[in-house]
Short mmCIF file of C-alpha atoms and ligand atoms in Angstrom, two decimals:
data_model
loop_
_atom_site.label_atom_id
_atom_site.label_comp_id
_atom_site.label_asym_id
_atom_site.label_seq_id
_atom_site.Cartn_x
_atom_site.Cartn_y
_atom_site.Cartn_z
CA MET A 68 1.12 -18.26 -116.31
CA THR A 69 4.78 -18.51 -115.31
CA GLN A 70 6.10 -17.21 -111.99
CA ASP A 71 7.82 -14.36 -113.83
CA GLU A 72 4.59 -13.42 -115.61
CA MET A 73 2.86 -13.26 -112.22
CA LYS A 74 5.71 -11.10 -110.88
CA LYS A 75 5.35 -8.81 -113.92
CA ALA A 76 1.59 -8.47 -113.40
CA ALA A 77 2.13 -7.48 -109.76
CA GLY A 78 4.95 -5.09 -110.66
CA TRP A 79 2.89 -3.24 -113.26
CA ALA A 80 -0.16 -3.12 -111.00
CA ALA A 81 1.88 -1.08 -108.51
CA LEU A 82 1.90 1.84 -110.97
CA GLU A 83 -1.61 2.63 -109.72
CA TYR A 84 -0.07 3.87 -106.45
CA VAL A 85 2.48 6.24 -108.03
CA THR A 86 1.43 9.89 -107.72
CA LYS A 87 2.52 12.86 -109.84
CA ASN A 88 5.58 14.87 -108.75
CA SER A 89 6.42 12.24 -106.14
CA ILE A 90 9.67 10.60 -105.14
CA VAL A 91 9.08 6.84 -105.15
CA GLY A 92 10.74 4.39 -102.77
CA VAL A 93 12.02 1.46 -104.83
CA GLY A 94 13.05 -1.95 -103.50
CA THR A 95 15.21 -4.69 -104.97
CA GLY A 96 14.73 -7.96 -106.83
CA SER A 97 13.24 -9.48 -109.95
CA THR A 98 9.67 -8.42 -109.14
CA VAL A 99 10.79 -4.86 -108.47
CA ASN A 100 12.65 -4.88 -111.79
CA HIS A 101 9.27 -5.27 -113.48
CA PHE A 102 7.99 -2.31 -111.43
CA ILE A 103 10.99 -0.24 -112.54
CA ASP A 104 10.19 -1.09 -116.17
CA ALA A 105 6.63 0.10 -115.53
CA LEU A 106 7.86 3.23 -113.75
CA ALA A 107 9.86 4.11 -116.86
CA THR A 108 6.54 4.86 -118.59
CA ARG A 109 5.80 7.52 -115.93
CA LYS A 110 9.29 8.99 -115.51
CA GLU A 111 8.30 12.44 -116.83
CA GLU A 112 5.57 12.70 -114.17
CA ILE A 113 7.63 11.86 -111.08
CA LYS A 114 10.49 13.72 -109.38
CA GLY A 115 12.58 10.57 -108.95
CA ALA A 116 13.23 7.67 -106.62
CA VAL A 117 15.02 6.58 -103.47
CA SER A 118 16.62 3.19 -104.02
CA SER A 119 17.33 0.27 -101.68
CA SER A 120 20.38 -1.11 -103.46
CA VAL A 121 23.20 -0.40 -105.89
CA ALA A 122 21.49 -2.78 -108.34
CA SER A 123 18.20 -0.88 -108.30
CA THR A 124 20.01 2.47 -108.46
CA GLU A 125 21.82 1.38 -111.62
CA ARG A 126 18.58 0.17 -113.19
CA LEU A 127 16.74 3.40 -112.35
CA GLU A 128 19.54 5.59 -113.68
CA GLN A 129 19.75 3.53 -116.87
CA ILE A 130 16.15 4.44 -117.67
CA GLY A 131 16.68 8.10 -116.78
CA ILE A 132 15.01 8.29 -113.36
CA LYS A 133 16.81 10.57 -110.89
CA VAL A 134 17.88 8.73 -107.75
CA PHE A 135 17.86 10.73 -104.51
CA ASP A 136 19.87 9.87 -101.40
CA ALA A 137 17.64 8.73 -98.53
CA ASN A 138 19.09 11.63 -96.51
CA ASP A 139 17.57 14.05 -99.02
CA VAL A 140 13.95 13.11 -98.23
CA ALA A 141 11.97 13.44 -95.00
CA SER A 142 9.26 11.04 -96.12
CA LEU A 143 8.00 9.06 -99.11
CA ASP A 144 4.39 8.42 -100.10
CA ILE A 145 5.09 4.81 -101.12
CA TYR A 146 7.77 2.17 -101.04
CA VAL A 147 7.35 -0.58 -103.64
CA ASP A 148 9.19 -3.82 -102.96
CA GLY A 149 8.90 -7.59 -103.14
CA ALA A 150 9.21 -10.25 -100.46
CA ASP A 151 10.55 -13.77 -100.14
CA GLU A 152 7.60 -14.77 -97.97
CA ILE A 153 4.51 -12.93 -96.70
CA ASN A 154 1.92 -14.14 -94.18
CA ALA A 155 -1.71 -13.18 -93.65
CA GLN A 156 -0.70 -10.42 -91.22
CA PHE A 157 1.48 -8.84 -93.93
CA ASN A 158 4.67 -9.76 -92.05
CA MET A 159 7.48 -10.63 -94.44
CA ILE A 160 10.76 -12.41 -94.82
CA LYS A 161 13.08 -10.37 -97.02
CA GLY A 162 16.75 -10.35 -97.94
CA GLY A 163 16.94 -13.10 -100.53
CA GLY A 164 18.68 -10.51 -102.69
CA ALA A 165 20.95 -9.33 -99.83
CA ALA A 166 19.43 -5.81 -99.79
CA LEU A 167 17.49 -6.15 -96.51
CA THR A 168 19.19 -3.31 -94.60
CA ARG A 169 18.63 -0.52 -97.11
CA GLU A 170 15.19 -1.97 -97.89
CA LYS A 171 14.22 -1.72 -94.22
CA ILE A 172 15.52 1.86 -94.06
CA VAL A 173 13.58 3.06 -97.11
CA ALA A 174 10.48 1.14 -95.99
CA ALA A 175 10.69 2.95 -92.64
CA ILE A 176 10.76 6.36 -94.37
CA ALA A 177 7.69 5.56 -96.51
CA GLU A 178 4.07 6.12 -95.50
CA LYS A 179 2.84 3.05 -97.33
CA TYR A 180 4.64 -0.21 -98.21
CA ILE A 181 3.22 -1.65 -101.44
CA CYS A 182 4.34 -5.29 -101.54
CA ILE A 183 4.47 -6.93 -104.98
CA VAL A 184 4.68 -10.68 -105.10
CA ASP A 185 3.67 -13.73 -107.11
CA ASN A 186 1.37 -16.18 -105.35
CA THR A 187 4.18 -18.58 -104.43
CA LYS A 188 5.34 -16.10 -101.75
CA GLN A 189 2.18 -16.40 -99.62
CA VAL A 190 2.65 -18.63 -96.52
CA ASP A 191 0.76 -19.34 -93.30
CA VAL A 192 3.89 -19.44 -91.14
CA LEU A 193 7.12 -17.62 -92.04
CA GLY A 194 10.32 -19.63 -92.13
CA GLN A 195 10.22 -22.08 -95.03
CA PHE A 196 12.41 -19.55 -96.82
CA PRO A 197 15.73 -19.28 -94.91
CA LEU A 198 15.73 -16.10 -92.84
CA PRO A 199 18.52 -13.69 -93.96
CA VAL A 200 20.45 -11.89 -91.21
CA GLU A 201 23.01 -9.18 -92.13
CA VAL A 202 25.97 -9.39 -89.76
CA ILE A 203 29.17 -7.45 -89.12
CA PRO A 204 31.91 -9.85 -90.36
CA MET A 205 33.72 -10.11 -87.00
CA ALA A 206 30.48 -11.29 -85.33
CA ARG A 207 29.76 -14.12 -87.79
CA SER A 208 30.60 -17.06 -85.49
CA PHE A 209 29.09 -15.52 -82.36
CA ILE A 210 25.82 -14.70 -84.13
CA GLY A 211 25.79 -18.16 -85.67
CA ARG A 212 25.91 -19.73 -82.19
CA GLU A 213 23.18 -17.40 -80.93
CA LEU A 214 20.91 -18.23 -83.89
CA VAL A 215 21.27 -21.94 -83.08
CA LYS A 216 20.09 -21.15 -79.54
CA LEU A 217 17.04 -19.50 -81.13
CA GLY A 218 16.24 -22.78 -82.89
CA GLY A 219 17.66 -22.14 -86.36
CA ASP A 220 20.37 -23.63 -88.56
CA PRO A 221 22.50 -20.67 -89.79
CA VAL A 222 24.43 -21.02 -93.06
CA TYR A 223 27.01 -18.46 -94.21
CA ARG A 224 26.05 -17.08 -97.65
CA GLU A 225 29.30 -17.78 -99.48
CA GLY A 226 30.71 -15.10 -101.75
CA VAL A 227 28.20 -12.40 -100.80
CA VAL A 228 29.18 -9.00 -99.37
CA THR A 229 26.27 -6.58 -98.95
CA ASP A 230 26.22 -2.97 -100.25
CA ASN A 231 27.18 -2.07 -96.67
CA GLY A 232 30.24 -4.35 -96.56
CA ASN A 233 28.68 -6.99 -94.31
CA ILE A 234 27.97 -10.71 -94.61
CA ILE A 235 24.71 -12.68 -94.60
CA LEU A 236 23.74 -15.69 -92.51
CA ASP A 237 20.70 -17.56 -93.85
CA VAL A 238 18.81 -19.29 -91.04
CA TYR A 239 17.11 -22.54 -92.02
CA ASN A 240 14.41 -24.59 -90.26
CA MET A 241 12.74 -21.77 -88.38
CA ALA A 242 8.96 -21.85 -87.84
CA ILE A 243 8.39 -18.20 -87.01
CA THR A 244 5.05 -18.18 -85.23
CA ASP A 245 5.69 -14.81 -83.55
CA PRO A 246 7.50 -12.67 -86.15
CA LYS A 247 7.69 -9.51 -83.99
CA ALA A 248 9.18 -11.37 -81.04
CA MET A 249 11.73 -13.13 -83.27
CA GLU A 250 12.61 -9.81 -84.97
CA ASP A 251 13.25 -8.29 -81.53
CA SER A 252 15.31 -11.29 -80.34
CA ILE A 253 17.62 -11.27 -83.34
CA ASN A 254 17.87 -7.46 -83.51
CA ALA A 255 19.09 -7.47 -79.90
CA LEU A 256 22.20 -9.53 -80.72
CA PRO A 257 25.37 -7.37 -80.87
CA GLY A 258 26.77 -7.64 -84.41
CA VAL A 259 23.43 -8.00 -86.17
CA VAL A 260 22.93 -5.14 -88.62
CA THR A 261 19.49 -6.20 -89.86
CA VAL A 262 17.27 -9.25 -89.67
CA GLY A 263 15.14 -9.93 -92.74
CA LEU A 264 11.93 -10.06 -90.71
CA PHE A 265 9.62 -7.16 -91.64
CA ALA A 266 7.07 -7.53 -88.85
CA HIS A 267 7.24 -4.27 -86.92
CA ARG A 268 7.19 -2.57 -90.31
CA GLY A 269 5.17 -4.92 -92.50
CA ALA A 270 3.40 -4.23 -95.76
CA ASP A 271 0.28 -2.03 -96.06
CA VAL A 272 -0.93 -3.21 -99.45
CA VAL A 273 -0.15 -6.55 -101.14
CA LEU A 274 -0.44 -7.00 -104.90
CA ILE A 275 -0.39 -10.71 -105.68
CA GLY A 276 0.17 -11.96 -109.20
CA THR A 277 -1.95 -15.09 -109.76
CA PRO A 278 -2.91 -17.12 -112.86
CA GLU A 279 -6.37 -15.51 -112.60
CA GLY A 280 -4.98 -11.96 -112.46
CA THR A 281 -3.61 -9.60 -109.80
CA LYS A 282 -5.23 -9.70 -106.37
CA ILE A 283 -5.11 -6.54 -104.22
CA ILE A 284 -5.27 -6.94 -100.43
CA GLU A 285 -5.14 -3.89 -98.15
CA LYS A 286 -4.65 -3.82 -94.40
O1 5RP B 1537 14.18 -8.78 -100.14
C1 5RP B 1537 14.58 -8.76 -101.29
C2 5RP B 1537 15.99 -8.48 -101.67
O2 5RP B 1537 16.82 -8.34 -100.56
C3 5RP B 1537 13.63 -9.05 -102.42
O3 5RP B 1537 12.54 -8.14 -102.37
C4 5RP B 1537 13.13 -10.46 -102.26
O4 5RP B 1537 14.27 -11.32 -102.23
C5 5RP B 1537 12.19 -10.89 -103.40
O5 5RP B 1537 12.94 -10.93 -104.59
P1 5RP B 1537 12.23 -11.41 -105.97
O6 5RP B 1537 11.23 -10.36 -106.34
O7 5RP B 1537 13.37 -11.49 -106.94
O8 5RP B 1537 11.58 -12.75 -105.70
#
């Protein structure tokens, strides 16, 4: 089974959590794109979606699913999104697709985060994948110096401007043994918009595409 086939299996398995007449929180990335394809088969039953990126909004609208502004909803039953890494405590690294800020907002609105991943995303310790940090452009050098003090090697993500007009620093060589503490440390830096550590708001259910089929793990 290829990695994309495992992503597809996880994405389609998430349909189980979609309820009638609901507004569904939708993340960003290639695994989520499979979920959006699956959601298309249920579009008459749901009210619509709240999206975490321009890319996902365009994809949802292309298949005829109404996209609501996050300000139009007080809560969401579920938020379905992928991850770049996820540990046994359901803490995640996200932001590989540069959508971490809006993803964190929509995840915060939702009751339940349904994480859809292939089995290559499971790790014991977060940090093999470079940690994305969304930064106000004027703070790029200052934040870079501060991230070095925290033990990382920050690299500017060339040519990328987020949906919010900011830049991304990817922090290499971090072994994040205390994700909540690291999330707090980086969040506290003036100029950081969002750090791609989802520890305070981790996943609630993980659907893992594997060669043997889709594994479901609930908190
Ligand atoms: O956080 C994200 C985007 O900002 C994505 O959910 C994450 O990068 C996983 O993407 P993919 O499903 O393509 O592997």
